[in-house]
Short mmCIF file of C-alpha atoms in Angstrom, two decimals:
data_model
loop_
_atom_site.label_atom_id
_atom_site.label_comp_id
_atom_site.label_asym_id
_atom_site.label_seq_id
_atom_site.Cartn_x
_atom_site.Cartn_y
_atom_site.Cartn_z
CA MET A 1 -1.54 -22.76 3.12
CA ARG A 2 -5.17 -22.40 4.19
CA HIS A 3 -5.00 -18.62 3.83
CA GLN A 4 -3.46 -18.87 0.37
CA TYR A 5 -6.16 -21.31 -0.68
CA GLN A 6 -8.93 -19.05 0.61
CA SER A 7 -7.41 -16.00 -1.04
CA ALA A 8 -7.13 -17.79 -4.36
CA ASN A 9 -10.71 -19.02 -4.13
CA SER A 10 -12.10 -15.56 -3.34
CA CYS A 11 -10.28 -14.04 -6.30
CA PRO A 12 -11.74 -14.26 -9.83
CA ALA A 13 -9.73 -16.76 -11.87
CA ARG A 14 -8.68 -14.14 -14.42
CA TYR A 15 -6.62 -12.38 -11.71
CA VAL A 16 -4.67 -15.41 -10.49
CA GLY A 17 -1.01 -15.02 -11.40
CA LEU A 18 -1.26 -11.30 -12.24
CA ALA A 19 0.63 -8.58 -10.38
CA LYS A 20 -1.48 -7.02 -7.63
CA ALA A 21 -0.71 -3.55 -9.01
CA GLU A 22 -2.24 -4.46 -12.37
CA VAL A 23 -5.29 -6.03 -10.73
CA MET A 24 -5.82 -2.93 -8.60
CA ALA A 25 -5.49 -0.67 -11.66
CA GLU A 26 -8.08 -2.69 -13.55
CA ARG A 27 -10.43 -2.59 -10.57
CA ILE A 28 -10.08 1.19 -10.23
CA ARG A 29 -10.82 1.62 -13.94
CA GLN A 30 -13.92 -0.56 -13.56
CA ILE A 31 -15.14 1.67 -10.75
CA ASN A 32 -14.29 4.93 -12.54
CA PRO A 33 -13.35 4.65 -16.23
CA GLU A 34 -12.26 8.31 -16.24
CA CYS A 35 -9.61 7.70 -13.60
CA ARG A 36 -6.09 7.74 -15.02
CA VAL A 37 -4.03 5.06 -13.30
CA THR A 38 -0.26 4.75 -13.51
CA VAL A 39 1.07 1.41 -12.32
CA VAL A 40 4.54 1.25 -10.80
CA ASP A 41 5.14 -2.47 -10.57
CA ASP A 42 8.75 -2.23 -9.50
CA PHE A 43 10.79 -2.25 -6.33
CA VAL A 44 10.47 1.24 -4.90
CA THR A 45 13.38 2.07 -2.61
CA PRO A 46 14.31 5.07 -0.49
CA ASP A 47 16.85 5.88 -3.22
CA ASN A 48 14.42 5.87 -6.16
CA VAL A 49 11.14 7.00 -4.60
CA ALA A 50 11.66 10.64 -5.66
CA GLN A 51 12.34 9.52 -9.22
CA TYR A 52 9.06 7.58 -9.41
CA MET A 53 7.10 10.33 -7.71
CA SER A 54 8.46 13.20 -9.82
CA VAL A 55 5.61 12.64 -12.31
CA GLY A 56 3.26 14.61 -10.07
CA TYR A 57 0.53 12.22 -8.95
CA SER A 58 -2.75 13.45 -7.48
CA TYR A 59 -3.09 10.40 -5.22
CA VAL A 60 -0.98 7.38 -4.33
CA ILE A 61 -2.15 3.88 -3.43
CA ASP A 62 0.59 1.90 -1.71
CA ALA A 63 0.67 -1.88 -1.52
CA ILE A 64 4.36 -2.27 -0.64
CA ASP A 65 5.07 -5.25 1.63
CA SER A 66 8.46 -4.11 3.00
CA VAL A 67 8.84 -1.60 5.80
CA ARG A 68 11.80 0.49 4.59
CA PRO A 69 10.47 1.42 1.10
CA LYS A 70 6.93 1.77 2.43
CA ALA A 71 8.15 4.29 5.03
CA ALA A 72 10.12 6.18 2.37
CA LEU A 73 7.05 6.46 0.14
CA ILE A 74 4.83 7.59 3.01
CA ALA A 75 7.39 10.18 4.12
CA TYR A 76 7.73 11.47 0.54
CA CYS A 77 3.97 11.79 0.14
CA ARG A 78 3.65 13.62 3.47
CA ARG A 79 6.47 16.02 2.65
CA ASN A 80 4.91 16.78 -0.72
CA LYS A 81 1.30 16.79 0.52
CA ILE A 82 0.22 13.96 -1.80
CA PRO A 83 -2.83 12.08 -0.50
CA LEU A 84 -1.96 8.45 0.19
CA VAL A 85 -3.85 5.24 0.87
CA THR A 86 -1.63 2.53 2.30
CA THR A 87 -2.25 -1.08 3.22
CA GLY A 88 -1.23 -3.07 6.24
CA GLY A 89 -0.22 -6.68 6.43
CA ALA A 90 -2.71 -9.38 5.50
CA GLY A 91 -0.59 -12.40 6.37
CA GLY A 92 -2.52 -14.88 8.45
CA GLN A 93 -5.79 -12.98 8.12
CA ILE A 94 -8.66 -15.17 6.98
CA ASP A 95 -11.77 -13.00 7.32
CA PRO A 96 -11.91 -10.15 4.77
CA THR A 97 -14.98 -8.71 6.51
CA GLN A 98 -12.69 -7.66 9.37
CA ILE A 99 -10.71 -5.21 7.21
CA GLN A 100 -10.95 -1.71 8.64
CA VAL A 101 -10.07 1.71 7.31
CA THR A 102 -8.28 3.77 9.92
CA ASP A 103 -5.35 6.05 10.57
CA LEU A 104 -1.98 4.32 10.73
CA ALA A 105 -1.69 5.43 14.37
CA LYS A 106 -4.84 3.48 15.24
CA THR A 107 -3.99 0.14 13.65
CA ILE A 108 -3.98 -2.88 15.94
CA GLN A 109 -2.78 -6.46 15.55
CA ASP A 110 -0.79 -5.57 12.43
CA PRO A 111 2.95 -6.24 12.75
CA LEU A 112 3.70 -4.47 9.44
CA ALA A 113 1.95 -1.30 10.60
CA ALA A 114 3.73 -1.41 13.98
CA LYS A 115 7.14 -1.72 12.31
CA LEU A 116 6.17 1.02 9.88
CA ARG A 117 5.32 3.44 12.70
CA GLU A 118 8.70 2.72 14.32
CA ARG A 119 10.55 3.23 11.02
CA LEU A 120 8.79 6.52 10.27
CA LYS A 121 9.74 7.82 13.70
CA SER A 122 13.37 6.62 13.60
CA ASP A 123 14.20 7.40 9.96
CA PHE A 124 12.17 10.53 9.43
CA GLY A 125 12.00 11.90 12.97
CA ARG A 126 8.26 12.01 13.09
CA SER A 127 5.31 9.93 14.04
CA GLU A 128 2.53 9.08 11.63
CA LYS A 129 0.30 11.71 13.29
CA GLN A 130 2.52 14.66 12.39
#
């Protein structure tokens, strides 16, 4: 509960209750108004990832919270050489200054990232470094 309270208090009130994909899109447009952002606020699955990605994106920002669809999206982007920024788990984290940008292979103390590495290796026969 403490984490949820802190998160809500560090977020501008106009964003509370909005989908994180929409908030991220707005933030990107604030940073660069010329950036064209397509929001996919839906459940991406291994079965529909190709359908969503067939549009031909230049970059992908992933904020999926579930391992299986997250791994499918990452694998699709790698196969098709689409640059990707992905997020790890934030559950239980209370200090946003500790967020680090690193390769998936170098993440520590992130159960979502650990499960994701395992899934990529088992389902797609490769590690995140390949």
